[in-house]
Short mmCIF file of N, CA and C in Angstrom, two decimals:
data_model
loop_
_atom_site.label_atom_id
_atom_site.label_comp_id
_atom_site.label_asym_id
_atom_site.label_seq_id
_atom_site.Cartn_x
_atom_site.Cartn_y
_atom_site.Cartn_z
N UNK A 1 9.14 36.72 20.80
CA UNK A 1 8.46 35.66 20.76
C UNK A 1 6.90 35.62 20.07
N UNK A 2 6.27 34.87 19.44
CA UNK A 2 4.78 35.12 19.13
C UNK A 2 3.89 35.22 20.48
N UNK A 3 3.56 35.71 20.90
CA UNK A 3 2.14 35.81 21.84
C UNK A 3 1.01 34.92 21.50
N UNK A 4 0.64 34.46 20.35
CA UNK A 4 -0.53 33.59 20.25
C UNK A 4 -0.78 32.54 20.94
N UNK A 5 0.36 31.58 21.35
CA UNK A 5 0.07 30.35 22.01
C UNK A 5 -0.63 30.87 23.14
N UNK A 6 0.40 31.57 23.94
CA UNK A 6 -0.36 32.38 25.48
C UNK A 6 -1.39 33.01 25.22
N UNK A 7 -1.69 33.74 24.23
CA UNK A 7 -3.38 34.18 24.32
C UNK A 7 -4.17 33.34 24.27
N UNK A 8 -3.97 32.19 23.31
CA UNK A 8 -4.94 30.86 23.32
C UNK A 8 -4.99 30.52 24.61
N UNK A 9 -4.01 29.99 25.34
CA UNK A 9 -3.81 29.68 26.40
C UNK A 9 -5.01 30.19 27.24
N UNK A 10 -5.00 31.41 27.61
CA UNK A 10 -5.53 32.08 28.38
C UNK A 10 -6.86 32.42 28.38
N UNK A 11 -7.72 31.70 27.32
CA UNK A 11 -8.81 31.39 26.91
C UNK A 11 -9.14 29.79 26.83
N UNK A 12 -8.45 29.26 27.12
CA UNK A 12 -8.88 27.83 26.94
C UNK A 12 -9.29 27.12 28.21
N UNK A 13 -10.24 26.51 28.89
CA UNK A 13 -11.04 25.74 29.83
C UNK A 13 -10.02 24.95 29.60
N UNK A 14 -9.20 24.18 31.01
CA UNK A 14 -8.80 23.36 31.65
C UNK A 14 -9.56 22.17 32.47
N UNK A 15 -9.67 20.97 31.86
CA UNK A 15 -10.38 20.20 32.67
C UNK A 15 -10.36 18.54 31.85
N UNK A 16 -11.15 17.86 32.58
CA UNK A 16 -11.28 16.22 32.14
C UNK A 16 -10.31 15.50 32.50
N UNK A 17 -10.87 14.24 32.52
CA UNK A 17 -9.75 12.94 32.38
C UNK A 17 -10.12 12.27 31.61
N UNK A 18 -9.29 11.71 30.49
CA UNK A 18 -8.00 12.85 30.52
C UNK A 18 -8.06 14.21 30.10
N UNK A 19 -6.87 15.12 30.01
CA UNK A 19 -6.63 16.59 29.93
C UNK A 19 -7.20 16.75 28.60
N UNK A 20 -8.61 17.33 28.51
CA UNK A 20 -8.89 17.83 27.24
C UNK A 20 -8.69 18.84 26.24
N UNK A 21 -8.56 18.58 24.98
CA UNK A 21 -7.68 19.73 24.21
C UNK A 21 -8.53 20.65 24.29
N UNK A 22 -8.23 21.95 23.56
CA UNK A 22 -7.06 22.46 23.51
C UNK A 22 -5.72 22.34 24.39
N UNK A 23 -6.40 22.25 25.60
CA UNK A 23 -5.03 22.51 26.84
C UNK A 23 -4.34 21.73 26.69
N UNK A 24 -4.50 20.25 26.50
CA UNK A 24 -3.27 18.84 26.16
C UNK A 24 -2.80 19.52 24.94
N UNK A 25 -3.16 19.72 23.85
CA UNK A 25 -2.42 20.10 22.78
C UNK A 25 -1.46 20.93 22.93
N UNK A 26 -1.72 22.05 23.47
CA UNK A 26 -1.15 23.44 24.05
C UNK A 26 0.41 23.15 24.83
N UNK A 27 -0.18 22.38 26.09
CA UNK A 27 1.18 22.04 26.57
C UNK A 27 1.88 21.12 25.94
N UNK A 28 1.84 20.34 24.99
CA UNK A 28 2.25 19.55 24.09
C UNK A 28 3.27 20.38 23.18
N UNK A 29 2.65 21.23 22.72
CA UNK A 29 3.29 22.05 21.72
C UNK A 29 4.29 23.08 22.04
N UNK A 30 3.79 24.16 23.06
CA UNK A 30 4.42 24.89 23.56
C UNK A 30 5.02 24.94 25.38
N UNK A 31 4.52 23.86 25.74
CA UNK A 31 5.19 23.63 26.94
C UNK A 31 5.33 24.69 28.08
N UNK A 32 6.36 25.24 28.75
CA UNK A 32 6.38 26.19 29.43
C UNK A 32 5.73 27.91 28.84
N UNK A 33 5.95 27.84 27.78
CA UNK A 33 5.29 29.26 27.33
C UNK A 33 3.59 28.90 27.65
N UNK A 34 3.25 28.16 27.94
CA UNK A 34 1.69 28.18 28.20
C UNK A 34 1.22 27.30 29.57
N UNK A 35 2.20 27.21 29.77
CA UNK A 35 1.46 26.40 31.13
C UNK A 35 0.82 27.31 32.37
N UNK A 36 1.83 28.64 32.70
CA UNK A 36 0.98 28.99 33.77
C UNK A 36 -0.62 29.86 33.69
N UNK A 37 -0.77 30.11 32.34
CA UNK A 37 -2.06 30.31 31.91
C UNK A 37 -2.82 29.47 31.97
N UNK A 38 -2.44 27.97 31.71
CA UNK A 38 -3.48 26.85 31.58
C UNK A 38 -3.85 26.66 33.12
N UNK A 39 -2.48 26.90 33.76
CA UNK A 39 -2.95 26.80 35.44
C UNK A 39 -3.83 27.53 36.26
N UNK A 40 -3.57 28.86 35.85
CA UNK A 40 -4.44 29.88 36.14
C UNK A 40 -6.10 29.54 36.21
N UNK A 41 -5.92 28.71 34.62
CA UNK A 41 -7.54 28.65 33.96
C UNK A 41 -8.10 27.52 34.97
N UNK A 42 -7.39 26.83 35.41
CA UNK A 42 -7.68 25.35 35.96
C UNK A 42 -8.18 26.08 37.44
N UNK A 43 -7.73 26.95 38.17
CA UNK A 43 -8.25 27.30 39.62
C UNK A 43 -8.93 28.62 39.01
N UNK A 44 -9.24 29.20 38.39
CA UNK A 44 -10.18 30.27 38.08
C UNK A 44 -11.58 29.55 38.28
N UNK A 45 -12.50 30.26 38.67
CA UNK A 45 -13.89 29.85 38.92
C UNK A 45 -14.70 30.56 40.54
N UNK A 46 -15.65 29.71 40.63
CA UNK A 46 -16.49 30.07 41.83
C UNK A 46 -17.01 28.87 42.10
N UNK A 47 -17.23 29.08 43.45
CA UNK A 47 -17.69 27.64 44.47
C UNK A 47 -18.51 28.20 45.53
N UNK A 48 -19.58 27.48 45.83
CA UNK A 48 -20.05 27.50 47.41
C UNK A 48 -19.67 26.50 47.88
N UNK A 49 -19.66 27.09 49.62
CA UNK A 49 -19.16 25.81 50.33
C UNK A 49 -17.58 25.66 50.76
N UNK A 50 -16.86 24.64 51.06
CA UNK A 50 -16.00 24.74 51.30
C UNK A 50 -14.99 24.83 50.42
N UNK A 51 -13.64 25.57 50.35
CA UNK A 51 -12.35 25.72 49.56
C UNK A 51 -11.83 24.46 49.56
N UNK A 52 -11.79 23.85 50.64
CA UNK A 52 -11.18 22.86 50.96
C UNK A 52 -11.05 21.37 49.87
N UNK A 53 -12.54 21.60 50.15
CA UNK A 53 -13.21 20.40 49.07
C UNK A 53 -13.35 20.73 47.65
N UNK A 54 -13.21 22.13 47.27
CA UNK A 54 -13.09 22.49 45.97
C UNK A 54 -11.89 22.22 45.54
N UNK A 55 -10.58 22.70 46.21
CA UNK A 55 -9.35 22.84 45.76
C UNK A 55 -9.31 20.81 45.50
N UNK A 56 -9.74 20.28 46.43
CA UNK A 56 -9.17 18.68 46.60
C UNK A 56 -9.90 18.04 45.07
N UNK A 57 -11.44 18.46 44.65
CA UNK A 57 -11.75 18.09 43.29
C UNK A 57 -10.60 18.26 42.24
N UNK A 58 -10.12 19.78 42.22
CA UNK A 58 -9.02 19.90 41.00
C UNK A 58 -7.63 19.00 41.80
N UNK A 59 -7.67 18.70 42.85
CA UNK A 59 -6.06 18.24 42.82
C UNK A 59 -6.42 16.35 42.22
N UNK A 60 -8.02 15.73 42.67
CA UNK A 60 -8.09 14.35 42.34
C UNK A 60 -7.78 14.04 40.52
N UNK A 61 -7.96 15.74 40.16
CA UNK A 61 -8.17 15.60 38.42
C UNK A 61 -6.63 15.55 38.49
N UNK A 62 -5.73 16.67 38.72
CA UNK A 62 -4.36 16.60 38.41
C UNK A 62 -3.51 15.63 38.67
N UNK A 63 -4.25 15.10 39.63
CA UNK A 63 -3.23 13.76 40.03
C UNK A 63 -3.84 12.51 38.55
N UNK A 64 -4.69 12.88 38.07
CA UNK A 64 -4.94 11.91 36.69
C UNK A 64 -4.20 11.93 35.68
N UNK A 65 -4.06 13.67 35.65
CA UNK A 65 -3.10 13.56 34.62
C UNK A 65 -1.68 13.57 34.42
N UNK A 66 -1.32 13.04 35.99
CA UNK A 66 0.08 12.46 36.01
C UNK A 66 0.35 11.51 35.65
N UNK A 67 -0.62 10.55 34.53
CA UNK A 67 -0.56 9.27 34.45
C UNK A 67 -0.33 9.75 32.71
N UNK A 68 -0.54 11.03 32.39
CA UNK A 68 -0.59 11.24 30.74
C UNK A 68 0.66 10.46 30.17
N UNK A 69 0.36 10.11 28.70
CA UNK A 69 1.67 9.10 28.36
C UNK A 69 2.94 10.22 27.84
N UNK A 70 2.32 11.69 27.91
CA UNK A 70 3.26 12.53 27.22
C UNK A 70 3.82 13.53 28.30
N UNK A 71 5.18 13.84 28.45
CA UNK A 71 6.04 14.13 29.68
C UNK A 71 5.65 15.51 29.71
N UNK A 72 5.52 16.37 28.78
CA UNK A 72 5.13 17.86 29.21
C UNK A 72 3.50 18.38 29.90
N UNK A 73 2.27 16.84 29.86
CA UNK A 73 1.77 17.03 30.42
C UNK A 73 1.74 16.63 31.66
N UNK A 74 2.71 15.46 32.27
CA UNK A 74 3.05 14.87 33.29
C UNK A 74 3.58 16.17 34.17
N UNK A 75 4.99 16.74 33.39
CA UNK A 75 5.37 17.74 34.07
C UNK A 75 4.58 18.76 34.74
N UNK A 76 3.97 19.45 33.91
CA UNK A 76 2.70 20.41 34.35
C UNK A 76 1.80 19.88 35.23
N UNK A 77 1.39 18.78 35.59
CA UNK A 77 0.57 18.28 36.07
C UNK A 77 1.17 18.22 37.73
N UNK A 78 2.21 17.40 37.56
CA UNK A 78 3.16 18.16 38.67
C UNK A 78 3.26 19.15 39.81
N UNK A 79 3.47 20.05 38.58
CA UNK A 79 3.57 21.38 39.02
C UNK A 79 2.10 21.93 39.85
N UNK A 80 1.06 21.47 38.99
CA UNK A 80 -0.49 21.85 39.68
C UNK A 80 -0.50 21.03 40.88
N UNK A 81 -0.18 20.02 40.90
CA UNK A 81 -0.91 18.91 41.99
C UNK A 81 0.33 19.50 43.40
N UNK A 82 1.55 19.94 43.04
CA UNK A 82 2.43 20.53 44.23
C UNK A 82 1.47 22.04 44.61
N UNK A 83 1.31 22.75 43.67
CA UNK A 83 0.46 23.83 43.91
C UNK A 83 -1.27 23.49 45.10
N UNK A 84 -1.35 22.45 44.74
CA UNK A 84 -2.92 22.28 44.92
C UNK A 84 -2.72 22.16 46.69
N UNK A 85 -1.59 20.92 46.45
CA UNK A 85 -1.05 20.61 48.16
C UNK A 85 -1.06 21.94 48.82
N UNK A 86 -0.17 22.99 48.18
CA UNK A 86 0.15 23.80 49.31
C UNK A 86 -1.21 24.33 49.53
N UNK A 87 -1.74 24.89 48.21
CA UNK A 87 -2.94 25.70 48.51
C UNK A 87 -4.25 25.28 49.88
N UNK A 88 -4.36 23.62 49.62
CA UNK A 88 -5.12 22.99 50.52
C UNK A 88 -5.10 23.32 51.85
N UNK A 89 -3.49 23.19 52.33
CA UNK A 89 -2.87 23.57 53.49
C UNK A 89 -3.57 24.89 54.37
N UNK A 90 -3.16 26.06 53.27
CA UNK A 90 -3.65 26.97 53.99
C UNK A 90 -5.09 27.32 53.98
N UNK A 91 -5.85 26.54 52.74
CA UNK A 91 -7.40 26.45 53.19
C UNK A 91 -7.93 26.18 53.83
N UNK A 92 -7.26 24.89 54.58
CA UNK A 92 -7.83 24.01 55.50
C UNK A 92 -7.26 24.86 56.76
N UNK A 93 -6.00 25.50 56.84
CA UNK A 93 -6.13 26.75 57.89
C UNK A 93 -6.81 27.63 58.10
N UNK A 94 -7.28 28.36 57.19
CA UNK A 94 -7.99 29.32 57.13
C UNK A 94 -9.74 28.65 57.86
N UNK A 95 -9.89 27.73 57.51
CA UNK A 95 -11.87 27.27 57.12
C UNK A 95 -11.21 26.78 59.02
N UNK A 96 -10.92 26.27 59.72
CA UNK A 96 -10.54 26.05 60.96
C UNK A 96 -10.66 27.51 61.55
N UNK A 97 -9.82 28.17 61.10
CA UNK A 97 -9.95 29.95 61.99
C UNK A 97 -11.41 30.60 62.18
N UNK A 98 -12.02 30.17 61.05
CA UNK A 98 -13.44 30.36 60.54
C UNK A 98 -14.32 29.41 61.80
N UNK A 99 -14.11 28.27 61.62
CA UNK A 99 -14.74 27.76 62.34
C UNK A 99 -14.86 28.30 63.82
N UNK A 100 -13.60 28.56 64.17
CA UNK A 100 -13.63 28.88 65.95
C UNK A 100 -13.59 30.06 66.17
N UNK A 101 -13.76 31.17 65.22
CA UNK A 101 -14.51 32.43 65.62
C UNK A 101 -15.39 32.75 66.07
#
């Protein structure tokens, strides 16, 4: 299989409501082949303050992608939402532990 789509996905910014191109186009055309790389890009970056707040902001955006008219985008968004919900639970626990130290 050609690695081109995955390589492009690895350097593609992911964001916006609705999901912006080329991330959306890559998902529609290549689906699972690029899904992990795009998901990683969504969660890459730095932030100040609460990890929970940062993750919740990403979750709000991903929930909007569940409304996309293309099934590939909705399926990917569902995986992202599920992942973020689990990450938020862990981040909340870590923040609570830090607060009580």
